[in-house]
Amino acid sequence: MRLEPKTAPSLIVTLLYPVAAILVTFAITALLVLAAGASPFSVFFLVWKGAAGSQFALLETLTRATPLIFTGLAVAVAFRAKLWNIGAEAQLYIGAVVTVVLGTGALPLPSFILIPVIMVAAMAAGALLLLGPAILKTRFGVDEVVTTLLLNFIVLLFVSMLLEGVLKDPMGMGWPQSSRVIAEAQLPRIVQGRRLHYGFVIAIVSAVIIWIIMKKTALGYEMRAVGHNPQAASFAGIPVNRVLMKTALLSGGIAALAGFSEVSGLKGNLTLDLSPGYGYTGIVVAMLAMLNPIGVVVSAIFVAGIFVGADAMSRTAGVPSYIADVMVATSLLTMVVALLFTRYRLRWK
């Protein structure tokens, strides 16, 4: 048995395999739910109800999806050029640090100026953070998977040091947290009395901009060419290393916006548990979307809905909320297999 590349997979096949991956995911999850002694149909209904069964549930799902859109876009951009950015978590936190530093009164500016300034500064910090591994990769051949992954732990320790030191809130009763950002640095709520904020709108606009860059610009063409075959791209005159540098700057900057939106739009301050793993989940989101920027939005809402719905379901059905982690992990594995069979077919010798 061997894998044989497909010449030109049809649109129907390209769409059917991801759908089949989702159906297989639900089938596997149903077996686990049965093993837990519950009805799969009632559990899936409760998950849907907890994620989108009311205005409150839907807005909570969109709120949870906001940072996942940013990290998913960051991963999709990097992976498209085969720059394996596993450090979106670090870039998220460095964007949050910059947001706190500039948003707690350091810049006495009106809101319509201060928020864009903080966004640009946070993006610059995230971009520079990923630029280091990109330089190590292009100049010395260092595997960026290792460097970006290790940066996650380094940045978390750095943030912990800041929260116990210069950024510690003197009014925080000893808790390791920063001071709250001022009102001029906070993103307004989309719906009053709910947690959904304008960071979600920024995320949607970012997805559209990234789609335009990927599909309609020379940089997007160069990124796709480098991702498909860097040797052929170099032979065609594309500066591979320069494209990787630009990709790193774009990817790191987008990931940092996740930290900005969480601090400025939702939490109001920085804590060490700001992210429950949004940077890592962004990899799942990007893969489920097949690295498509618009698909990242749908994928992020889907993953966020699973987590939000599972929390509500576990309180009602008695099934552990960890079933959400199983669903997300299984969906990633099945989607990888679906992508494989989209491009290859099995041949029996």
Short mmCIF file of C-alpha atoms in Angstrom, two decimals:
data_model
loop_
_atom_site.label_atom_id
_atom_site.label_comp_id
_atom_site.label_asym_id
_atom_site.label_seq_id
_atom_site.Cartn_x
_atom_site.Cartn_y
_atom_site.Cartn_z
CA MET A 1 0.00 0.00 0.00
CA ARG A 2 1.33 3.43 -0.92
CA LEU A 3 0.16 7.04 -1.17
CA GLU A 4 -0.21 8.51 -4.63
CA PRO A 5 -0.66 12.28 -5.16
CA LYS A 6 -3.92 13.40 -6.74
CA THR A 7 -3.54 15.57 -9.80
CA ALA A 8 -6.39 18.00 -9.14
CA PRO A 9 -8.89 17.16 -6.37
CA SER A 10 -12.39 18.38 -7.18
CA LEU A 11 -14.19 21.00 -5.11
CA ILE A 12 -16.74 18.43 -3.92
CA VAL A 13 -14.01 16.12 -2.66
CA THR A 14 -12.23 19.01 -0.97
CA LEU A 15 -15.42 19.88 0.91
CA LEU A 16 -16.59 16.34 1.65
CA TYR A 17 -13.48 15.16 3.48
CA PRO A 18 -13.60 17.90 6.20
CA VAL A 19 -17.33 17.22 6.67
CA ALA A 20 -16.57 13.53 7.05
CA ALA A 21 -13.87 14.39 9.60
CA ILE A 22 -16.40 16.28 11.73
CA LEU A 23 -18.90 13.40 11.51
CA VAL A 24 -16.24 10.90 12.58
CA THR A 25 -15.38 13.18 15.49
CA PHE A 26 -18.98 13.18 16.68
CA ALA A 27 -19.17 9.41 16.26
CA ILE A 28 -16.07 8.83 18.39
CA THR A 29 -17.30 11.29 20.99
CA ALA A 30 -20.68 9.55 21.08
CA LEU A 31 -18.97 6.29 22.00
CA LEU A 32 -17.17 8.00 24.88
CA VAL A 33 -20.41 9.57 26.07
CA LEU A 34 -22.07 6.15 26.03
CA ALA A 35 -19.17 4.79 28.07
CA ALA A 36 -19.82 7.58 30.59
CA GLY A 37 -23.42 6.36 30.94
CA ALA A 38 -25.19 9.24 29.18
CA SER A 39 -27.17 9.65 25.97
CA PRO A 40 -25.11 11.11 23.10
CA PHE A 41 -28.14 12.89 21.64
CA SER A 42 -28.98 14.63 24.91
CA VAL A 43 -25.32 15.52 25.51
CA PHE A 44 -24.88 16.99 22.02
CA PHE A 45 -28.14 18.89 22.40
CA LEU A 46 -27.01 20.30 25.74
CA VAL A 47 -23.67 21.31 24.21
CA TRP A 48 -25.48 23.13 21.40
CA LYS A 49 -27.89 24.73 23.86
CA GLY A 50 -25.04 25.87 26.09
CA ALA A 51 -23.17 27.33 23.12
CA ALA A 52 -25.95 28.92 21.05
CA GLY A 53 -29.30 28.22 22.71
CA SER A 54 -29.78 31.78 23.99
CA GLN A 55 -28.43 35.26 23.43
CA PHE A 56 -26.23 34.95 26.51
CA ALA A 57 -24.81 31.60 25.34
CA LEU A 58 -24.14 32.82 21.80
CA LEU A 59 -22.41 35.99 23.00
CA GLU A 60 -20.27 33.95 25.39
CA THR A 61 -19.25 31.70 22.50
CA LEU A 62 -18.27 34.69 20.37
CA THR A 63 -16.35 36.15 23.32
CA ARG A 64 -14.40 32.91 23.75
CA ALA A 65 -13.82 32.76 19.98
CA THR A 66 -12.24 36.23 19.79
CA PRO A 67 -8.70 35.32 20.98
CA LEU A 68 -8.92 32.03 19.06
CA ILE A 69 -9.49 33.93 15.82
CA PHE A 70 -6.33 35.97 16.41
CA THR A 71 -4.15 32.99 17.34
CA GLY A 72 -5.69 30.88 14.58
CA LEU A 73 -4.89 33.57 12.02
CA ALA A 74 -1.34 33.85 13.33
CA VAL A 75 -0.80 30.12 12.97
CA ALA A 76 -2.48 29.98 9.55
CA VAL A 77 -0.24 32.75 8.21
CA ALA A 78 2.94 31.14 9.52
CA PHE A 79 2.06 27.58 8.53
CA ARG A 80 1.15 28.70 5.01
CA ALA A 81 4.82 29.57 4.48
CA LYS A 82 5.92 26.50 6.49
CA LEU A 83 7.14 28.63 9.36
CA TRP A 84 6.05 26.45 12.25
CA ASN A 85 5.02 29.04 14.84
CA ILE A 86 4.22 27.15 18.05
CA GLY A 87 4.76 30.29 20.13
CA ALA A 88 1.47 32.14 19.69
CA GLU A 89 0.97 31.81 23.46
CA ALA A 90 4.15 33.81 24.09
CA GLN A 91 3.18 36.44 21.53
CA LEU A 92 -0.24 36.72 23.16
CA TYR A 93 1.29 37.41 26.55
CA ILE A 94 3.82 39.92 25.25
CA GLY A 95 0.96 41.80 23.57
CA ALA A 96 -0.89 41.80 26.89
CA VAL A 97 2.20 43.17 28.69
CA VAL A 98 2.50 46.05 26.23
CA THR A 99 -1.24 46.75 26.62
CA VAL A 100 -0.88 47.02 30.39
CA VAL A 101 2.27 49.14 30.23
CA LEU A 102 0.73 51.68 27.85
CA GLY A 103 -2.89 51.39 28.95
CA THR A 104 -2.59 52.12 32.66
CA GLY A 105 -2.02 55.84 32.24
CA ALA A 106 1.42 56.07 30.66
CA LEU A 107 -0.05 57.81 27.60
CA PRO A 108 -2.64 60.50 28.43
CA LEU A 109 -4.48 60.28 25.11
CA PRO A 110 -8.14 60.14 24.12
CA SER A 111 -9.61 56.72 23.46
CA PHE A 112 -9.78 56.99 19.66
CA ILE A 113 -6.01 57.61 19.59
CA LEU A 114 -4.85 55.54 22.55
CA ILE A 115 -6.43 52.24 21.47
CA PRO A 116 -4.85 52.23 17.97
CA VAL A 117 -1.48 53.23 19.49
CA ILE A 118 -1.64 50.32 21.93
CA MET A 119 -2.67 47.94 19.15
CA VAL A 120 0.28 48.95 16.97
CA ALA A 121 2.71 48.71 19.90
CA ALA A 122 1.39 45.28 20.91
CA MET A 123 1.68 44.04 17.33
CA ALA A 124 5.24 45.35 17.09
CA ALA A 125 6.19 43.50 20.28
CA GLY A 126 4.67 40.22 19.09
CA ALA A 127 6.28 40.61 15.67
CA LEU A 128 9.73 41.19 17.14
CA LEU A 129 9.31 38.21 19.46
CA LEU A 130 8.76 35.85 16.52
CA LEU A 131 11.43 37.56 14.44
CA GLY A 132 14.13 36.08 16.68
CA PRO A 133 13.27 32.42 15.90
CA ALA A 134 12.85 33.35 12.24
CA ILE A 135 16.39 34.77 12.12
CA LEU A 136 17.77 31.69 13.88
CA LYS A 137 16.00 29.52 11.31
CA THR A 138 17.14 31.40 8.21
CA ARG A 139 20.70 32.22 9.32
CA PHE A 140 21.69 29.18 11.38
CA GLY A 141 19.15 26.51 10.50
CA VAL A 142 17.74 26.29 14.04
CA ASP A 143 14.40 24.47 14.19
CA GLU A 144 11.74 27.10 14.89
CA VAL A 145 9.44 24.52 16.51
CA VAL A 146 11.91 24.26 19.39
CA THR A 147 12.65 27.97 19.73
CA THR A 148 9.04 29.14 19.54
CA LEU A 149 7.87 26.43 21.93
CA LEU A 150 10.54 27.29 24.49
CA LEU A 151 9.70 30.99 24.17
CA ASN A 152 6.26 30.21 25.60
CA PHE A 153 7.80 29.16 28.90
CA ILE A 154 10.36 31.97 28.89
CA VAL A 155 7.72 34.64 28.35
CA LEU A 156 5.43 33.14 31.02
CA LEU A 157 8.29 33.28 33.53
CA PHE A 158 9.02 36.85 32.42
CA VAL A 159 5.37 37.82 32.93
CA SER A 160 5.38 36.15 36.36
CA MET A 161 8.43 38.21 37.29
CA LEU A 162 6.73 41.42 36.14
CA LEU A 163 3.54 40.65 38.06
CA GLU A 164 5.56 40.10 41.22
CA GLY A 165 7.59 43.22 40.54
CA VAL A 166 7.18 46.40 38.54
CA LEU A 167 3.69 45.63 37.18
CA LYS A 168 2.18 44.41 40.44
CA ASP A 169 -0.97 46.25 41.44
CA PRO A 170 -0.33 47.99 44.79
CA MET A 171 -4.08 47.81 45.45
CA GLY A 172 -4.35 44.14 44.52
CA MET A 173 -4.13 42.84 48.10
CA GLY A 174 -0.95 40.91 47.31
CA TRP A 175 -2.34 39.03 44.31
CA PRO A 176 0.04 38.74 41.31
CA GLN A 177 -1.89 40.96 38.95
CA SER A 178 -1.35 44.25 37.18
CA SER A 179 -3.25 47.47 37.64
CA ARG A 180 -6.37 47.88 35.53
CA VAL A 181 -6.13 49.74 32.26
CA ILE A 182 -7.80 53.14 32.23
CA ALA A 183 -11.22 53.67 30.65
CA GLU A 184 -9.71 55.30 27.55
CA ALA A 185 -7.77 52.08 26.83
CA GLN A 186 -10.75 49.74 27.15
CA LEU A 187 -12.64 48.37 24.18
CA PRO A 188 -16.37 49.05 24.52
CA ARG A 189 -18.94 46.29 24.77
CA ILE A 190 -20.96 45.40 21.69
CA VAL A 191 -24.01 44.53 23.80
CA GLN A 192 -24.41 46.37 27.09
CA GLY A 193 -24.42 44.06 30.08
CA ARG A 194 -22.67 41.27 28.17
CA ARG A 195 -18.98 40.40 27.83
CA LEU A 196 -18.71 40.51 24.04
CA HIS A 197 -16.53 43.48 23.08
CA TYR A 198 -15.26 45.16 19.92
CA GLY A 199 -12.21 42.93 19.90
CA PHE A 200 -14.47 40.47 18.07
CA VAL A 201 -15.05 43.05 15.32
CA ILE A 202 -11.30 43.68 15.09
CA ALA A 203 -10.77 39.93 14.77
CA ILE A 204 -13.26 39.67 11.90
CA VAL A 205 -11.66 42.64 10.11
CA SER A 206 -8.24 41.06 10.65
CA ALA A 207 -9.43 37.82 9.05
CA VAL A 208 -10.67 39.70 5.99
CA ILE A 209 -7.39 41.64 5.71
CA ILE A 210 -5.33 38.45 6.00
CA TRP A 211 -7.50 36.78 3.35
CA ILE A 212 -6.86 39.72 1.00
CA ILE A 213 -3.13 39.56 1.69
CA MET A 214 -3.02 35.81 1.13
CA LYS A 215 -5.13 35.77 -2.04
CA LYS A 216 -4.67 39.15 -3.73
CA THR A 217 -1.13 40.39 -3.03
CA ALA A 218 2.38 39.50 -4.15
CA LEU A 219 3.35 38.73 -0.54
CA GLY A 220 0.57 36.16 -0.28
CA TYR A 221 1.69 34.52 -3.52
CA GLU A 222 5.28 34.42 -2.29
CA MET A 223 4.21 32.90 1.04
CA ARG A 224 2.25 30.17 -0.72
CA ALA A 225 5.13 29.49 -3.09
CA VAL A 226 7.64 29.21 -0.26
CA GLY A 227 5.24 26.96 1.62
CA HIS A 228 4.75 24.63 -1.34
CA ASN A 229 8.39 24.35 -2.38
CA PRO A 230 11.07 26.72 -1.07
CA GLN A 231 13.68 25.38 -3.49
CA ALA A 232 11.47 26.02 -6.51
CA ALA A 233 10.51 29.43 -5.12
CA SER A 234 14.16 30.37 -4.73
CA PHE A 235 14.90 29.16 -8.27
CA ALA A 236 12.06 31.37 -9.52
CA GLY A 237 13.68 34.42 -7.90
CA ILE A 238 11.58 34.67 -4.73
CA PRO A 239 13.72 35.77 -1.74
CA VAL A 240 12.79 32.89 0.58
CA ASN A 241 14.46 34.22 3.72
CA ARG A 242 12.94 37.67 3.27
CA VAL A 243 9.49 36.15 2.81
CA LEU A 244 9.94 34.13 6.01
CA MET A 245 10.91 37.31 7.88
CA LYS A 246 7.80 39.12 6.64
CA THR A 247 5.69 36.10 7.54
CA ALA A 248 7.14 36.07 11.05
CA LEU A 249 6.40 39.77 11.54
CA LEU A 250 2.81 39.35 10.36
CA SER A 251 2.14 36.18 12.34
CA GLY A 252 3.63 37.44 15.60
CA GLY A 253 1.78 40.74 15.32
CA ILE A 254 -1.59 39.08 14.86
CA ALA A 255 -1.05 36.72 17.80
CA ALA A 256 -0.21 39.70 20.03
CA LEU A 257 -3.61 41.20 19.24
CA ALA A 258 -5.15 38.30 21.16
CA GLY A 259 -3.42 39.52 24.32
CA PHE A 260 -4.44 43.09 23.59
CA SER A 261 -8.11 42.16 23.13
CA GLU A 262 -8.23 40.01 26.27
CA VAL A 263 -6.78 42.77 28.47
CA SER A 264 -8.35 45.81 26.84
CA GLY A 265 -11.70 44.24 25.97
CA LEU A 266 -12.43 41.60 28.59
CA LYS A 267 -10.24 41.23 31.69
CA GLY A 268 -9.04 44.80 32.19
CA ASN A 269 -5.73 43.70 33.72
CA LEU A 270 -2.99 41.13 33.29
CA THR A 271 -2.76 37.92 35.28
CA LEU A 272 -0.68 34.81 34.74
CA ASP A 273 -3.81 32.82 33.84
CA LEU A 274 -4.92 35.29 31.18
CA SER A 275 -4.83 32.54 28.56
CA PRO A 276 -6.00 28.97 29.19
CA GLY A 277 -3.96 27.87 26.17
CA TYR A 278 -5.34 30.07 23.40
CA GLY A 279 -1.99 29.96 21.60
CA TYR A 280 -1.98 26.18 21.42
CA THR A 281 -5.69 25.94 20.58
CA GLY A 282 -5.02 28.35 17.72
CA ILE A 283 -3.07 25.55 16.04
CA VAL A 284 -6.18 23.36 16.14
CA VAL A 285 -8.31 26.24 14.84
CA ALA A 286 -5.96 26.89 11.92
CA MET A 287 -5.74 23.22 10.97
CA LEU A 288 -9.51 22.76 11.13
CA ALA A 289 -9.83 25.76 8.81
CA MET A 290 -7.25 24.26 6.44
CA LEU A 291 -5.22 27.47 6.89
CA ASN A 292 -7.96 29.56 5.28
CA PRO A 293 -8.31 32.97 7.04
CA ILE A 294 -12.08 33.11 6.61
CA GLY A 295 -12.36 29.50 7.66
CA VAL A 296 -10.45 30.39 10.83
CA VAL A 297 -13.41 32.51 11.97
CA VAL A 298 -15.83 29.60 11.52
CA SER A 299 -13.40 27.15 13.09
CA ALA A 300 -12.76 29.40 16.10
CA ILE A 301 -16.50 29.80 16.74
CA PHE A 302 -16.93 26.02 16.43
CA VAL A 303 -14.13 25.27 18.93
CA ALA A 304 -15.28 28.02 21.30
CA GLY A 305 -18.82 26.67 21.11
CA ILE A 306 -17.61 23.21 22.10
CA PHE A 307 -15.85 24.56 25.18
CA VAL A 308 -18.65 26.90 26.25
CA GLY A 309 -21.33 24.29 25.56
CA ALA A 310 -19.40 21.55 27.36
CA ASP A 311 -19.18 23.69 30.49
CA ALA A 312 -22.96 24.12 30.52
CA MET A 313 -23.56 20.47 29.59
CA SER A 314 -21.41 19.06 32.40
CA ARG A 315 -23.52 20.84 35.00
CA THR A 316 -26.71 19.32 33.62
CA ALA A 317 -25.80 15.87 32.28
CA GLY A 318 -23.08 14.96 34.75
CA VAL A 319 -20.60 14.22 31.94
CA PRO A 320 -17.14 15.73 32.59
CA SER A 321 -16.43 18.91 30.64
CA TYR A 322 -13.15 17.31 29.54
CA ILE A 323 -15.21 15.78 26.73
CA ALA A 324 -14.65 19.15 25.00
CA ASP A 325 -10.89 18.57 24.99
CA VAL A 326 -11.46 15.12 23.54
CA MET A 327 -13.71 16.53 20.81
CA VAL A 328 -11.23 19.24 19.84
CA ALA A 329 -8.27 16.86 19.83
CA THR A 330 -10.17 14.22 17.86
CA SER A 331 -11.36 16.79 15.35
CA LEU A 332 -7.75 17.85 14.78
CA LEU A 333 -6.61 14.27 14.16
CA THR A 334 -9.50 13.50 11.84
CA MET A 335 -8.99 16.75 9.96
CA VAL A 336 -5.31 15.96 9.41
CA VAL A 337 -6.33 12.59 7.97
CA ALA A 338 -8.96 14.34 5.82
CA LEU A 339 -6.35 16.74 4.47
CA LEU A 340 -4.10 13.79 3.69
CA PHE A 341 -6.80 12.05 1.64
CA THR A 342 -7.72 15.32 -0.05
CA ARG A 343 -4.27 15.42 -1.64
CA TYR A 344 -3.40 11.72 -1.84
CA ARG A 345 -5.10 8.42 -2.62
CA LEU A 346 -4.26 4.93 -1.41
CA ARG A 347 -2.90 2.50 -3.98
CA TRP A 348 -2.57 -1.21 -3.30
CA LYS A 349 0.39 -2.96 -4.85
#
